[in-house]
mmCIF file with all atom_site columns, C-alpha atoms and ligand atoms in Angstrom:
data_model
loop_
_atom_site.group_PDB
_atom_site.id
_atom_site.type_symbol
_atom_site.label_atom_id
_atom_site.label_alt_id
_atom_site.label_comp_id
_atom_site.label_asym_id
_atom_site.label_entity_id
_atom_site.label_seq_id
_atom_site.pdbx_PDB_ins_code
_atom_site.Cartn_x
_atom_site.Cartn_y
_atom_site.Cartn_z
_atom_site.occupancy
_atom_site.B_iso_or_equiv
_atom_site.pdbx_formal_charge
_atom_site.auth_seq_id
_atom_site.auth_comp_id
_atom_site.auth_asym_id
_atom_site.auth_atom_id
_atom_site.pdbx_PDB_model_num
ATOM   1   C  CA  . MET A 1 1   ? -23.633 22.519  -13.188 1.00 89.00 ? 128 MET A CA  1
ATOM   2   C  CA  . THR A 1 2   ? -26.028 21.073  -10.619 1.00 95.00 ? 129 THR A CA  1
ATOM   3   C  CA  . VAL A 1 3   ? -25.189 20.829  -6.923  1.00 94.00 ? 130 VAL A CA  1
ATOM   4   C  CA  . THR A 1 4   ? -24.827 17.050  -7.266  1.00 92.00 ? 131 THR A CA  1
ATOM   5   C  CA  . GLN A 1 5   ? -22.467 17.443  -10.219 1.00 92.00 ? 132 GLN A CA  1
ATOM   6   C  CA  . ALA A 1 6   ? -20.365 19.909  -8.225  1.00 93.00 ? 133 ALA A CA  1
ATOM   7   C  CA  . LEU A 1 7   ? -20.150 17.438  -5.329  1.00 91.00 ? 134 LEU A CA  1
ATOM   8   C  CA  . GLU A 1 8   ? -19.181 14.631  -7.694  1.00 90.00 ? 135 GLU A CA  1
ATOM   9   C  CA  . THR A 1 9   ? -16.534 16.817  -9.302  1.00 92.00 ? 136 THR A CA  1
ATOM   10  C  CA  . ALA A 1 10  ? -15.027 17.614  -5.874  1.00 93.00 ? 137 ALA A CA  1
ATOM   11  C  CA  . LEU A 1 11  ? -15.032 13.914  -4.945  1.00 91.00 ? 138 LEU A CA  1
ATOM   12  C  CA  . ALA A 1 12  ? -13.519 12.964  -8.317  1.00 90.00 ? 139 ALA A CA  1
ATOM   13  C  CA  . ALA A 1 13  ? -10.685 15.501  -7.834  1.00 92.00 ? 140 ALA A CA  1
ATOM   14  C  CA  . LYS A 1 14  ? -9.894  14.121  -4.400  1.00 91.00 ? 141 LYS A CA  1
ATOM   15  C  CA  . ALA A 1 15  ? -10.139 10.515  -5.585  1.00 88.00 ? 142 ALA A CA  1
ATOM   16  C  CA  . ALA A 1 16  ? -7.752  11.181  -8.487  1.00 87.00 ? 143 ALA A CA  1
ATOM   17  C  CA  . ALA A 1 17  ? -5.207  12.784  -6.128  1.00 87.00 ? 144 ALA A CA  1
ATOM   18  C  CA  . ARG A 1 18  ? -5.108  9.827   -3.710  1.00 84.00 ? 145 ARG A CA  1
ATOM   19  C  CA  . GLU A 1 19  ? -1.822  7.934   -3.520  1.00 82.00 ? 146 GLU A CA  1
ATOM   20  C  CA  . PRO A 1 20  ? -2.098  4.142   -3.140  1.00 79.00 ? 147 PRO A CA  1
ATOM   21  C  CA  . GLY A 1 21  ? 0.406   4.108   -0.216  1.00 87.00 ? 148 GLY A CA  1
ATOM   22  C  CA  . SER A 1 22  ? 2.105   0.889   0.869   1.00 92.00 ? 149 SER A CA  1
ATOM   23  C  CA  . PRO A 1 23  ? 0.379   -2.523  0.722   1.00 96.00 ? 150 PRO A CA  1
ATOM   24  C  CA  . LEU A 1 24  ? 2.417   -3.623  3.757   1.00 97.00 ? 151 LEU A CA  1
ATOM   25  C  CA  . ARG A 1 25  ? -0.114  -2.432  6.317   1.00 97.00 ? 152 ARG A CA  1
ATOM   26  C  CA  . LEU A 1 26  ? -2.193  -4.403  8.806   1.00 98.00 ? 153 LEU A CA  1
ATOM   27  C  CA  . SER A 1 27  ? -5.481  -3.345  7.225   1.00 96.00 ? 154 SER A CA  1
ATOM   28  C  CA  . ALA A 1 28  ? -4.396  -5.408  4.176   1.00 97.00 ? 155 ALA A CA  1
ATOM   29  C  CA  . SER A 1 29  ? -3.771  -8.578  6.227   1.00 98.00 ? 156 SER A CA  1
ATOM   30  C  CA  . GLY A 1 30  ? -6.526  -10.593 4.548   1.00 97.00 ? 157 GLY A CA  1
ATOM   31  C  CA  . LYS A 1 31  ? -6.022  -9.493  0.959   1.00 97.00 ? 158 LYS A CA  1
ATOM   32  C  CA  . CYS A 1 32  ? -4.680  -11.738 -1.804  1.00 98.00 ? 159 CYS A CA  1
ATOM   33  C  CA  . ALA A 1 33  ? -0.851  -11.850 -1.638  1.00 98.00 ? 160 ALA A CA  1
ATOM   34  C  CA  . ARG A 1 34  ? -0.607  -11.534 -5.400  1.00 97.00 ? 161 ARG A CA  1
ATOM   35  C  CA  . TYR A 1 35  ? -2.781  -8.422  -5.396  1.00 97.00 ? 162 TYR A CA  1
ATOM   36  C  CA  . LEU A 1 36  ? -0.587  -6.896  -2.680  1.00 98.00 ? 163 LEU A CA  1
ATOM   37  C  CA  . ALA A 1 37  ? 2.546   -7.692  -4.693  1.00 97.00 ? 164 ALA A CA  1
ATOM   38  C  CA  . TYR A 1 38  ? 1.085   -6.007  -7.779  1.00 97.00 ? 165 TYR A CA  1
ATOM   39  C  CA  . TRP A 1 39  ? 0.386   -3.031  -5.533  1.00 96.00 ? 166 TRP A CA  1
ATOM   40  C  CA  . LEU A 1 40  ? 3.991   -3.059  -4.249  1.00 96.00 ? 167 LEU A CA  1
ATOM   41  C  CA  . HIS A 1 41  ? 5.723   -3.382  -7.622  1.00 96.00 ? 168 HIS A CA  1
ATOM   42  C  CA  . PHE A 1 42  ? 3.224   -1.747  -9.989  1.00 95.00 ? 169 PHE A CA  1
ATOM   43  C  CA  . PRO A 1 43  ? 1.390   0.900   -7.933  1.00 94.00 ? 170 PRO A CA  1
ATOM   44  C  CA  . GLU A 1 44  ? 0.327   2.580   -11.159 1.00 91.00 ? 171 GLU A CA  1
ATOM   45  C  CA  . LEU A 1 45  ? -1.955  -0.410  -11.814 1.00 92.00 ? 172 LEU A CA  1
ATOM   46  C  CA  . ILE A 1 46  ? -4.005  0.208   -8.668  1.00 91.00 ? 173 ILE A CA  1
ATOM   47  C  CA  . PRO A 1 47  ? -6.937  2.279   -9.865  1.00 88.00 ? 174 PRO A CA  1
ATOM   48  C  CA  . PRO A 1 48  ? -7.829  5.356   -7.793  1.00 86.00 ? 175 PRO A CA  1
ATOM   49  C  CA  . PRO A 1 49  ? -11.180 5.057   -6.050  1.00 88.00 ? 176 PRO A CA  1
ATOM   50  C  CA  . THR A 1 50  ? -14.234 6.143   -7.973  1.00 89.00 ? 177 THR A CA  1
ATOM   51  C  CA  . PRO A 1 51  ? -16.007 9.234   -6.555  1.00 89.00 ? 178 PRO A CA  1
ATOM   52  C  CA  . ARG A 1 52  ? -18.673 6.882   -5.179  1.00 89.00 ? 179 ARG A CA  1
ATOM   53  C  CA  . GLY A 1 53  ? -16.021 4.558   -3.737  1.00 90.00 ? 180 GLY A CA  1
ATOM   54  C  CA  . LEU A 1 54  ? -14.354 7.518   -2.018  1.00 92.00 ? 181 LEU A CA  1
ATOM   55  C  CA  . ALA A 1 55  ? -17.720 8.689   -0.649  1.00 92.00 ? 182 ALA A CA  1
ATOM   56  C  CA  . ILE A 1 56  ? -18.363 5.208   0.781   1.00 92.00 ? 183 ILE A CA  1
ATOM   57  C  CA  . PHE A 1 57  ? -14.867 5.136   2.331   1.00 91.00 ? 184 PHE A CA  1
ATOM   58  C  CA  . GLU A 1 58  ? -15.138 8.586   3.873   1.00 93.00 ? 185 GLU A CA  1
ATOM   59  C  CA  . LEU A 1 59  ? -18.626 7.949   5.237   1.00 93.00 ? 186 LEU A CA  1
ATOM   60  C  CA  . GLY A 1 60  ? -17.240 4.742   6.764   1.00 92.00 ? 187 GLY A CA  1
ATOM   61  C  CA  . GLN A 1 61  ? -14.538 6.812   8.477   1.00 93.00 ? 188 GLN A CA  1
ATOM   62  C  CA  . ALA A 1 62  ? -17.184 9.235   9.762   1.00 95.00 ? 189 ALA A CA  1
ATOM   63  C  CA  . VAL A 1 63  ? -19.161 6.291   11.183  1.00 95.00 ? 190 VAL A CA  1
ATOM   64  C  CA  . HIS A 1 64  ? -15.962 5.044   12.864  1.00 94.00 ? 191 HIS A CA  1
ATOM   65  C  CA  . ASP A 1 65  ? -15.554 8.369   14.644  1.00 95.00 ? 192 ASP A CA  1
ATOM   66  C  CA  . TRP A 1 66  ? -19.242 8.487   15.557  1.00 96.00 ? 193 TRP A CA  1
ATOM   67  C  CA  . VAL A 1 67  ? -19.224 4.985   17.053  1.00 97.00 ? 194 VAL A CA  1
ATOM   68  C  CA  . ARG A 1 68  ? -15.983 5.674   18.934  1.00 97.00 ? 195 ARG A CA  1
ATOM   69  C  CA  . GLY A 1 69  ? -17.498 8.840   20.380  1.00 96.00 ? 196 GLY A CA  1
ATOM   70  C  CA  . TYR A 1 70  ? -20.385 6.834   21.821  1.00 97.00 ? 197 TYR A CA  1
ATOM   71  C  CA  . LEU A 1 71  ? -18.042 4.099   23.066  1.00 97.00 ? 198 LEU A CA  1
ATOM   72  C  CA  . ALA A 1 72  ? -16.081 6.770   24.940  1.00 97.00 ? 199 ALA A CA  1
ATOM   73  C  CA  . ALA A 1 73  ? -19.328 8.215   26.329  1.00 98.00 ? 200 ALA A CA  1
ATOM   74  C  CA  . ALA A 1 74  ? -20.595 4.783   27.394  1.00 97.00 ? 201 ALA A CA  1
ATOM   75  C  CA  . PHE A 1 75  ? -17.368 3.381   28.851  1.00 98.00 ? 202 PHE A CA  1
ATOM   76  C  CA  . GLY A 1 76  ? -15.191 6.389   29.683  1.00 97.00 ? 203 GLY A CA  1
ATOM   77  C  CA  . GLY A 1 77  ? -11.582 5.415   30.311  1.00 97.00 ? 204 GLY A CA  1
ATOM   78  C  CA  . ARG A 1 78  ? -12.397 1.713   29.889  1.00 98.00 ? 205 ARG A CA  1
ATOM   79  C  CA  . PHE A 1 79  ? -12.389 2.409   26.136  1.00 98.00 ? 206 PHE A CA  1
ATOM   80  C  CA  . HIS A 1 80  ? -8.901  3.404   25.059  1.00 98.00 ? 207 HIS A CA  1
ATOM   81  C  CA  . SER A 1 81  ? -6.118  2.921   22.477  1.00 98.00 ? 208 SER A CA  1
ATOM   82  C  CA  . VAL A 1 82  ? -8.044  4.696   19.699  1.00 97.00 ? 209 VAL A CA  1
ATOM   83  C  CA  . GLU A 1 83  ? -5.807  4.848   16.608  1.00 96.00 ? 210 GLU A CA  1
ATOM   84  C  CA  . ARG A 1 84  ? -2.882  3.447   18.614  1.00 97.00 ? 211 ARG A CA  1
ATOM   85  C  CA  . GLU A 1 85  ? -0.067  2.394   16.316  1.00 98.00 ? 212 GLU A CA  1
ATOM   86  C  CA  . VAL A 1 86  ? 0.873   -1.279  16.608  1.00 98.00 ? 213 VAL A CA  1
ATOM   87  C  CA  . GLU A 1 87  ? 3.387   -3.414  14.723  1.00 98.00 ? 214 GLU A CA  1
ATOM   88  C  CA  . LEU A 1 88  ? 3.308   -7.043  13.686  1.00 98.00 ? 215 LEU A CA  1
ATOM   89  C  CA  . GLU A 1 89  ? 6.721   -8.670  13.481  1.00 97.00 ? 216 GLU A CA  1
ATOM   90  C  CA  . VAL A 1 90  ? 6.521   -10.706 10.279  1.00 97.00 ? 217 VAL A CA  1
ATOM   91  C  CA  . ALA A 1 91  ? 10.166  -11.795 10.135  1.00 95.00 ? 218 ALA A CA  1
ATOM   92  C  CA  . PRO A 1 92  ? 13.480  -10.410 11.423  1.00 95.00 ? 219 PRO A CA  1
ATOM   93  C  CA  . GLY A 1 93  ? 13.727  -6.902  9.967   1.00 94.00 ? 220 GLY A CA  1
ATOM   94  C  CA  . LEU A 1 94  ? 10.182  -6.900  8.597   1.00 96.00 ? 221 LEU A CA  1
ATOM   95  C  CA  . ARG A 1 95  ? 7.474   -5.229  10.668  1.00 97.00 ? 222 ARG A CA  1
ATOM   96  C  CA  . VAL A 1 96  ? 4.039   -4.259  9.391   1.00 98.00 ? 223 VAL A CA  1
ATOM   97  C  CA  . ARG A 1 97  ? 2.203   -1.371  11.036  1.00 97.00 ? 224 ARG A CA  1
ATOM   98  C  CA  . GLY A 1 98  ? -1.436  -0.599  11.664  1.00 97.00 ? 225 GLY A CA  1
ATOM   99  C  CA  . HIS A 1 99  ? -3.727  1.404   13.944  1.00 97.00 ? 226 HIS A CA  1
ATOM   100 C  CA  . THR A 1 100 ? -6.258  -0.079  16.341  1.00 97.00 ? 227 THR A CA  1
ATOM   101 C  CA  . ASP A 1 101 ? -9.859  1.145   16.368  1.00 97.00 ? 228 ASP A CA  1
ATOM   102 C  CA  . GLY A 1 102 ? -9.851  0.877   20.159  1.00 98.00 ? 229 GLY A CA  1
ATOM   103 C  CA  . ILE A 1 103 ? -9.664  -1.481  23.129  1.00 98.00 ? 230 ILE A CA  1
ATOM   104 C  CA  . LEU A 1 104 ? -12.423 -1.981  25.690  1.00 98.00 ? 231 LEU A CA  1
ATOM   105 C  CA  . GLU A 1 105 ? -11.593 -3.216  29.190  1.00 98.00 ? 232 GLU A CA  1
ATOM   106 C  CA  . THR A 1 106 ? -14.187 -5.838  30.183  1.00 97.00 ? 233 THR A CA  1
ATOM   107 C  CA  . GLY A 1 107 ? -14.652 -8.196  33.110  1.00 96.00 ? 234 GLY A CA  1
ATOM   108 C  CA  . GLU A 1 108 ? -13.063 -10.927 30.980  1.00 96.00 ? 235 GLU A CA  1
ATOM   109 C  CA  . GLY A 1 109 ? -10.068 -8.802  30.041  1.00 97.00 ? 236 GLY A CA  1
ATOM   110 C  CA  . PRO A 1 110 ? -9.281  -6.418  27.179  1.00 98.00 ? 237 PRO A CA  1
ATOM   111 C  CA  . LEU A 1 111 ? -11.386 -6.687  24.022  1.00 98.00 ? 238 LEU A CA  1
ATOM   112 C  CA  . LEU A 1 112 ? -9.954  -5.320  20.769  1.00 98.00 ? 239 LEU A CA  1
ATOM   113 C  CA  . LEU A 1 113 ? -12.696 -3.699  18.695  1.00 98.00 ? 240 LEU A CA  1
ATOM   114 C  CA  . ASP A 1 114 ? -12.691 -3.439  14.917  1.00 97.00 ? 241 ASP A CA  1
ATOM   115 C  CA  . ILE A 1 115 ? -15.481 -1.225  13.601  1.00 97.00 ? 242 ILE A CA  1
ATOM   116 C  CA  . LYS A 1 116 ? -16.970 -2.012  10.196  1.00 96.00 ? 243 LYS A CA  1
ATOM   117 C  CA  . THR A 1 117 ? -19.832 -0.612  8.165   1.00 96.00 ? 244 THR A CA  1
ATOM   118 C  CA  . ALA A 1 118 ? -21.869 -3.071  6.135   1.00 95.00 ? 245 ALA A CA  1
ATOM   119 C  CA  . SER A 1 119 ? -24.928 -3.201  3.906   1.00 94.00 ? 246 SER A CA  1
ATOM   120 C  CA  . ALA A 1 120 ? -27.947 -5.099  5.241   1.00 96.00 ? 247 ALA A CA  1
ATOM   121 C  CA  . ARG A 1 121 ? -27.138 -7.865  2.766   1.00 96.00 ? 248 ARG A CA  1
ATOM   122 C  CA  . SER A 1 122 ? -23.543 -8.365  3.888   1.00 95.00 ? 249 SER A CA  1
ATOM   123 C  CA  . ALA A 1 123 ? -24.640 -8.064  7.538   1.00 96.00 ? 250 ALA A CA  1
ATOM   124 C  CA  . GLN A 1 124 ? -27.123 -10.894 6.932   1.00 96.00 ? 251 GLN A CA  1
ATOM   125 C  CA  . ARG A 1 125 ? -24.332 -12.954 5.366   1.00 96.00 ? 252 ARG A CA  1
ATOM   126 C  CA  . MET A 1 126 ? -22.185 -12.357 8.456   1.00 97.00 ? 253 MET A CA  1
ATOM   127 C  CA  . HIS A 1 127 ? -25.021 -13.535 10.715  1.00 95.00 ? 254 HIS A CA  1
ATOM   128 C  CA  . GLU A 1 128 ? -25.379 -16.697 8.629   1.00 96.00 ? 255 GLU A CA  1
ATOM   129 C  CA  . GLN A 1 129 ? -21.756 -17.456 7.795   1.00 96.00 ? 256 GLN A CA  1
ATOM   130 C  CA  . GLY A 1 130 ? -19.751 -15.718 10.533  1.00 95.00 ? 257 GLY A CA  1
ATOM   131 C  CA  . VAL A 1 131 ? -16.926 -13.197 10.200  1.00 97.00 ? 258 VAL A CA  1
ATOM   132 C  CA  . PRO A 1 132 ? -15.507 -13.184 6.628   1.00 96.00 ? 259 PRO A CA  1
ATOM   133 C  CA  . TYR A 1 133 ? -11.913 -14.368 6.233   1.00 96.00 ? 260 TYR A CA  1
ATOM   134 C  CA  . GLU A 1 134 ? -10.576 -10.928 5.297   1.00 96.00 ? 261 GLU A CA  1
ATOM   135 C  CA  . TYR A 1 135 ? -11.903 -9.411  8.534   1.00 97.00 ? 262 TYR A CA  1
ATOM   136 C  CA  . ARG A 1 136 ? -10.727 -12.383 10.648  1.00 98.00 ? 263 ARG A CA  1
ATOM   137 C  CA  . ALA A 1 137 ? -7.242  -12.012 9.198   1.00 98.00 ? 264 ALA A CA  1
ATOM   138 C  CA  . GLN A 1 138 ? -7.203  -8.287  9.986   1.00 98.00 ? 265 GLN A CA  1
ATOM   139 C  CA  . LEU A 1 139 ? -8.433  -8.755  13.543  1.00 98.00 ? 266 LEU A CA  1
ATOM   140 C  CA  . ASN A 1 140 ? -5.951  -11.570 14.145  1.00 98.00 ? 267 ASN A CA  1
ATOM   141 C  CA  . ALA A 1 141 ? -3.123  -9.373  12.918  1.00 98.00 ? 268 ALA A CA  1
ATOM   142 C  CA  . TYR A 1 142 ? -4.169  -6.559  15.281  1.00 98.00 ? 269 TYR A CA  1
ATOM   143 C  CA  . LEU A 1 143 ? -4.622  -9.028  18.175  1.00 98.00 ? 270 LEU A CA  1
ATOM   144 C  CA  . GLU A 1 144 ? -1.161  -10.487 17.635  1.00 98.00 ? 271 GLU A CA  1
ATOM   145 C  CA  . ALA A 1 145 ? 0.407   -7.033  17.266  1.00 98.00 ? 272 ALA A CA  1
ATOM   146 C  CA  . SER A 1 146 ? -1.337  -5.862  20.464  1.00 98.00 ? 273 SER A CA  1
ATOM   147 C  CA  . GLY A 1 147 ? -0.553  -9.004  22.466  1.00 97.00 ? 274 GLY A CA  1
ATOM   148 C  CA  . LEU A 1 148 ? -4.281  -9.672  23.051  1.00 98.00 ? 275 LEU A CA  1
ATOM   149 C  CA  . GLU A 1 149 ? -6.438  -12.787 22.788  1.00 98.00 ? 276 GLU A CA  1
ATOM   150 C  CA  . ARG A 1 150 ? -9.986  -11.500 22.328  1.00 98.00 ? 277 ARG A CA  1
ATOM   151 C  CA  . GLY A 1 151 ? -11.493 -9.207  19.746  1.00 98.00 ? 278 GLY A CA  1
ATOM   152 C  CA  . ALA A 1 152 ? -14.835 -8.355  18.225  1.00 98.00 ? 279 ALA A CA  1
ATOM   153 C  CA  . LEU A 1 153 ? -16.078 -7.012  14.955  1.00 98.00 ? 280 LEU A CA  1
ATOM   154 C  CA  . LEU A 1 154 ? -18.485 -4.166  15.724  1.00 98.00 ? 281 LEU A CA  1
ATOM   155 C  CA  . VAL A 1 155 ? -20.736 -3.809  12.693  1.00 97.00 ? 282 VAL A CA  1
ATOM   156 C  CA  . TYR A 1 156 ? -22.855 -0.767  11.828  1.00 97.00 ? 283 TYR A CA  1
ATOM   157 C  CA  . VAL A 1 157 ? -25.538 -1.573  9.237   1.00 97.00 ? 284 VAL A CA  1
ATOM   158 C  CA  . LYS A 1 158 ? -25.798 1.368   6.887   1.00 93.00 ? 285 LYS A CA  1
ATOM   159 C  CA  . ASP A 1 159 ? -29.330 0.653   5.648   1.00 92.00 ? 286 ASP A CA  1
ATOM   160 C  CA  . THR A 1 160 ? -30.906 0.410   9.111   1.00 95.00 ? 287 THR A CA  1
ATOM   161 C  CA  . SER A 1 161 ? -28.433 1.967   11.625  1.00 95.00 ? 288 SER A CA  1
ATOM   162 C  CA  . GLU A 1 162 ? -28.559 -1.304  13.599  1.00 96.00 ? 289 GLU A CA  1
ATOM   163 C  CA  . MET A 1 163 ? -25.347 -2.487  15.270  1.00 97.00 ? 290 MET A CA  1
ATOM   164 C  CA  . PHE A 1 164 ? -24.142 -5.907  16.314  1.00 97.00 ? 291 PHE A CA  1
ATOM   165 C  CA  . GLU A 1 165 ? -20.901 -7.538  17.385  1.00 97.00 ? 292 GLU A CA  1
ATOM   166 C  CA  . LEU A 1 166 ? -19.248 -10.792 16.382  1.00 98.00 ? 293 LEU A CA  1
ATOM   167 C  CA  . PRO A 1 167 ? -16.485 -12.244 18.586  1.00 97.00 ? 294 PRO A CA  1
ATOM   168 C  CA  . VAL A 1 168 ? -13.092 -13.211 17.154  1.00 98.00 ? 295 VAL A CA  1
ATOM   169 C  CA  . ARG A 1 169 ? -10.442 -15.023 19.201  1.00 97.00 ? 296 ARG A CA  1
ATOM   170 C  CA  . ARG A 1 170 ? -6.776  -14.930 18.268  1.00 98.00 ? 297 ARG A CA  1
ATOM   171 C  CA  . ASP A 1 171 ? -6.118  -17.964 16.094  1.00 98.00 ? 298 ASP A CA  1
ATOM   172 C  CA  . PRO A 1 172 ? -2.402  -18.827 15.713  1.00 98.00 ? 299 PRO A CA  1
ATOM   173 C  CA  . ALA A 1 173 ? -3.092  -20.517 12.359  1.00 98.00 ? 300 ALA A CA  1
ATOM   174 C  CA  . VAL A 1 174 ? -4.623  -17.341 10.925  1.00 98.00 ? 301 VAL A CA  1
ATOM   175 C  CA  . VAL A 1 175 ? -1.798  -15.216 12.383  1.00 98.00 ? 302 VAL A CA  1
ATOM   176 C  CA  . GLU A 1 176 ? 0.704   -17.485 10.635  1.00 98.00 ? 303 GLU A CA  1
ATOM   177 C  CA  . GLN A 1 177 ? -1.182  -17.177 7.339   1.00 98.00 ? 304 GLN A CA  1
ATOM   178 C  CA  . VAL A 1 178 ? -0.991  -13.387 7.654   1.00 98.00 ? 305 VAL A CA  1
ATOM   179 C  CA  . ARG A 1 179 ? 2.750   -13.504 8.399   1.00 98.00 ? 306 ARG A CA  1
ATOM   180 C  CA  . GLN A 1 180 ? 3.387   -15.794 5.425   1.00 98.00 ? 307 GLN A CA  1
ATOM   181 C  CA  . ARG A 1 181 ? 1.265   -13.582 3.179   1.00 98.00 ? 308 ARG A CA  1
ATOM   182 C  CA  . PHE A 1 182 ? 3.233   -10.428 4.027   1.00 98.00 ? 309 PHE A CA  1
ATOM   183 C  CA  . LEU A 1 183 ? 6.515   -12.322 3.780   1.00 98.00 ? 310 LEU A CA  1
ATOM   184 C  CA  . LYS A 1 184 ? 5.671   -13.585 0.280   1.00 98.00 ? 311 LYS A CA  1
ATOM   185 C  CA  . VAL A 1 185 ? 4.780   -10.043 -0.785  1.00 98.00 ? 312 VAL A CA  1
ATOM   186 C  CA  . ALA A 1 186 ? 7.979   -8.587  0.665   1.00 97.00 ? 313 ALA A CA  1
ATOM   187 C  CA  . GLN A 1 187 ? 10.117  -11.297 -0.969  1.00 97.00 ? 314 GLN A CA  1
ATOM   188 C  CA  . SER A 1 188 ? 8.397   -11.088 -4.366  1.00 97.00 ? 315 SER A CA  1
ATOM   189 C  CA  . THR A 1 189 ? 9.877   -9.329  -7.389  1.00 97.00 ? 316 THR A CA  1
ATOM   190 C  CA  . PRO A 1 190 ? 8.156   -7.722  -10.397 1.00 95.00 ? 317 PRO A CA  1
ATOM   191 C  CA  . GLN A 1 191 ? 9.056   -10.860 -12.366 1.00 93.00 ? 318 GLN A CA  1
ATOM   192 C  CA  . ALA A 1 192 ? 8.041   -13.365 -9.690  1.00 95.00 ? 319 ALA A CA  1
ATOM   193 C  CA  . LEU A 1 193 ? 4.811   -12.531 -7.913  1.00 96.00 ? 320 LEU A CA  1
ATOM   194 C  CA  . PRO A 1 194 ? 3.241   -14.758 -5.241  1.00 97.00 ? 321 PRO A CA  1
ATOM   195 C  CA  . GLU A 1 195 ? 0.832   -17.471 -6.341  1.00 95.00 ? 322 GLU A CA  1
ATOM   196 C  CA  . ARG A 1 196 ? -2.810  -16.540 -6.785  1.00 96.00 ? 323 ARG A CA  1
ATOM   197 C  CA  . GLU A 1 197 ? -4.838  -17.085 -3.625  1.00 96.00 ? 324 GLU A CA  1
ATOM   198 C  CA  . TYR A 1 198 ? -8.164  -17.491 -5.415  1.00 96.00 ? 325 TYR A CA  1
ATOM   199 C  CA  . ALA A 1 199 ? -9.626  -19.407 -8.350  1.00 96.00 ? 326 ALA A CA  1
ATOM   200 C  CA  . ARG A 1 200 ? -10.351 -17.521 -11.539 1.00 95.00 ? 327 ARG A CA  1
ATOM   201 C  CA  . GLN A 1 201 ? -14.120 -17.949 -11.152 1.00 94.00 ? 328 GLN A CA  1
ATOM   202 C  CA  . SER A 1 202 ? -14.115 -16.844 -7.474  1.00 96.00 ? 329 SER A CA  1
ATOM   203 C  CA  . LEU A 1 203 ? -15.949 -13.801 -6.216  1.00 92.00 ? 330 LEU A CA  1
ATOM   204 C  CA  . ALA A 1 204 ? -12.610 -12.358 -5.014  1.00 94.00 ? 331 ALA A CA  1
ATOM   205 C  CA  . CYS A 1 205 ? -11.188 -12.427 -8.555  1.00 96.00 ? 332 CYS A CA  1
ATOM   206 C  CA  . ALA A 1 206 ? -14.456 -11.198 -10.074 1.00 96.00 ? 333 ALA A CA  1
ATOM   207 C  CA  . TRP A 1 207 ? -14.178 -8.045  -7.914  1.00 93.00 ? 334 TRP A CA  1
ATOM   208 C  CA  . CYS A 1 208 ? -10.413 -7.650  -8.264  1.00 96.00 ? 335 CYS A CA  1
ATOM   209 C  CA  . PRO A 1 209 ? -9.434  -4.637  -10.437 1.00 93.00 ? 336 PRO A CA  1
ATOM   210 C  CA  . LEU A 1 210 ? -6.341  -6.561  -11.601 1.00 95.00 ? 337 LEU A CA  1
ATOM   211 C  CA  . GLN A 1 211 ? -8.196  -9.651  -12.778 1.00 95.00 ? 338 GLN A CA  1
ATOM   212 C  CA  . THR A 1 212 ? -7.265  -9.272  -16.457 1.00 94.00 ? 339 THR A CA  1
ATOM   213 C  CA  . ARG A 1 213 ? -3.627  -8.503  -15.696 1.00 94.00 ? 340 ARG A CA  1
ATOM   214 C  CA  . CYS A 1 214 ? -3.396  -11.328 -13.159 1.00 95.00 ? 341 CYS A CA  1
ATOM   215 C  CA  . TRP A 1 215 ? -4.901  -14.051 -15.347 1.00 94.00 ? 342 TRP A CA  1
ATOM   216 C  CA  . GLU A 1 216 ? -3.957  -12.858 -18.811 1.00 87.00 ? 343 GLU A CA  1
ATOM   217 C  CA  . GLY A 1 217 ? -0.755  -10.878 -18.217 1.00 74.00 ? 344 GLY A CA  1
ATOM   218 C  CA  . ALA A 1 218 ? 2.529   -12.583 -18.923 1.00 57.00 ? 345 ALA A CA  1
ATOM   219 C  CA  . GLY A 1 219 ? 5.904   -12.944 -17.273 1.00 56.00 ? 346 GLY A CA  1
ATOM   220 C  CA  . GLU A 1 220 ? 4.942   -12.282 -13.652 1.00 64.00 ? 347 GLU A CA  1
ATOM   221 C  CA  . GLY A 1 221 ? 5.090   -15.764 -12.205 1.00 60.00 ? 348 GLY A CA  1
ATOM   222 C  CA  . ARG A 1 222 ? 2.507   -18.513 -12.386 1.00 57.00 ? 349 ARG A CA  1
HETATM 223 S  S1  . SF4 B 2 .   ? -7.352  -11.677 -9.744  1.00 64.33 ? 300 SF4 B S1  1
HETATM 224 FE FE1 . SF4 B 2 .   ? -7.648  -13.013 -7.963  1.00 64.33 ? 300 SF4 B FE1 1
HETATM 225 S  S2  . SF4 B 2 .   ? -5.736  -14.166 -7.718  1.00 64.33 ? 300 SF4 B S2  1
HETATM 226 FE FE2 . SF4 B 2 .   ? -5.330  -12.383 -9.061  1.00 64.33 ? 300 SF4 B FE2 1
HETATM 227 S  S3  . SF4 B 2 .   ? -4.573  -10.749 -7.735  1.00 64.33 ? 300 SF4 B S3  1
HETATM 228 FE FE3 . SF4 B 2 .   ? -6.776  -10.488 -7.923  1.00 64.33 ? 300 SF4 B FE3 1
HETATM 229 S  S4  . SF4 B 2 .   ? -7.681  -11.614 -6.206  1.00 64.33 ? 300 SF4 B S4  1
HETATM 230 FE FE4 . SF4 B 2 .   ? -5.558  -12.330 -6.429  1.00 64.33 ? 300 SF4 B FE4 1
#
């Protein structure tokens, strides 16, 4: 066995042992409601990450810690609330939890930071088209749960190690979409899943691991 094969075997073992956890978490705020309901009712359908997918995820986590270390060095106590647990009240009796990447105190008030890693290609798309909906939904959920108005996506470009930030203001319409999304998931049943949020030919469905089940399965709602 080569060194690379041994590393891949270790990653594969860890990937296979990962539990999908609960879909009712703030990091899932921008995901398709139907996908989240499949996750809630049929967790066995959610494929474990591939070894490469796990490597990408774990390197992303390492970059998070690295960036936060430099934020702490640059701003001292003005950068705080790292991994602070927050809760979004979706409806009476239904609260969805998440953890903030950190909050920076600025002259214009607190700024909620959400750190992301991106390829050069997706970074270019963000420059041209702005913050993608999934990230805006996440940041809005964290802003609402933290009682803050201003946030920023802090993007680390993996190919070049460049960094840039994109501002996001709390948008009540997006917050409401997130609340409705989680509510639909929580109120769904295995026989009645939420409506699809995307068209069959969309990029979201093309990448969705449940595409075949969603569009060709039977008896789970429209
Ligand atoms: S295939 Fe598309 S509509 Fe269906 S769960 Fe996945 S993202 Fe949602």
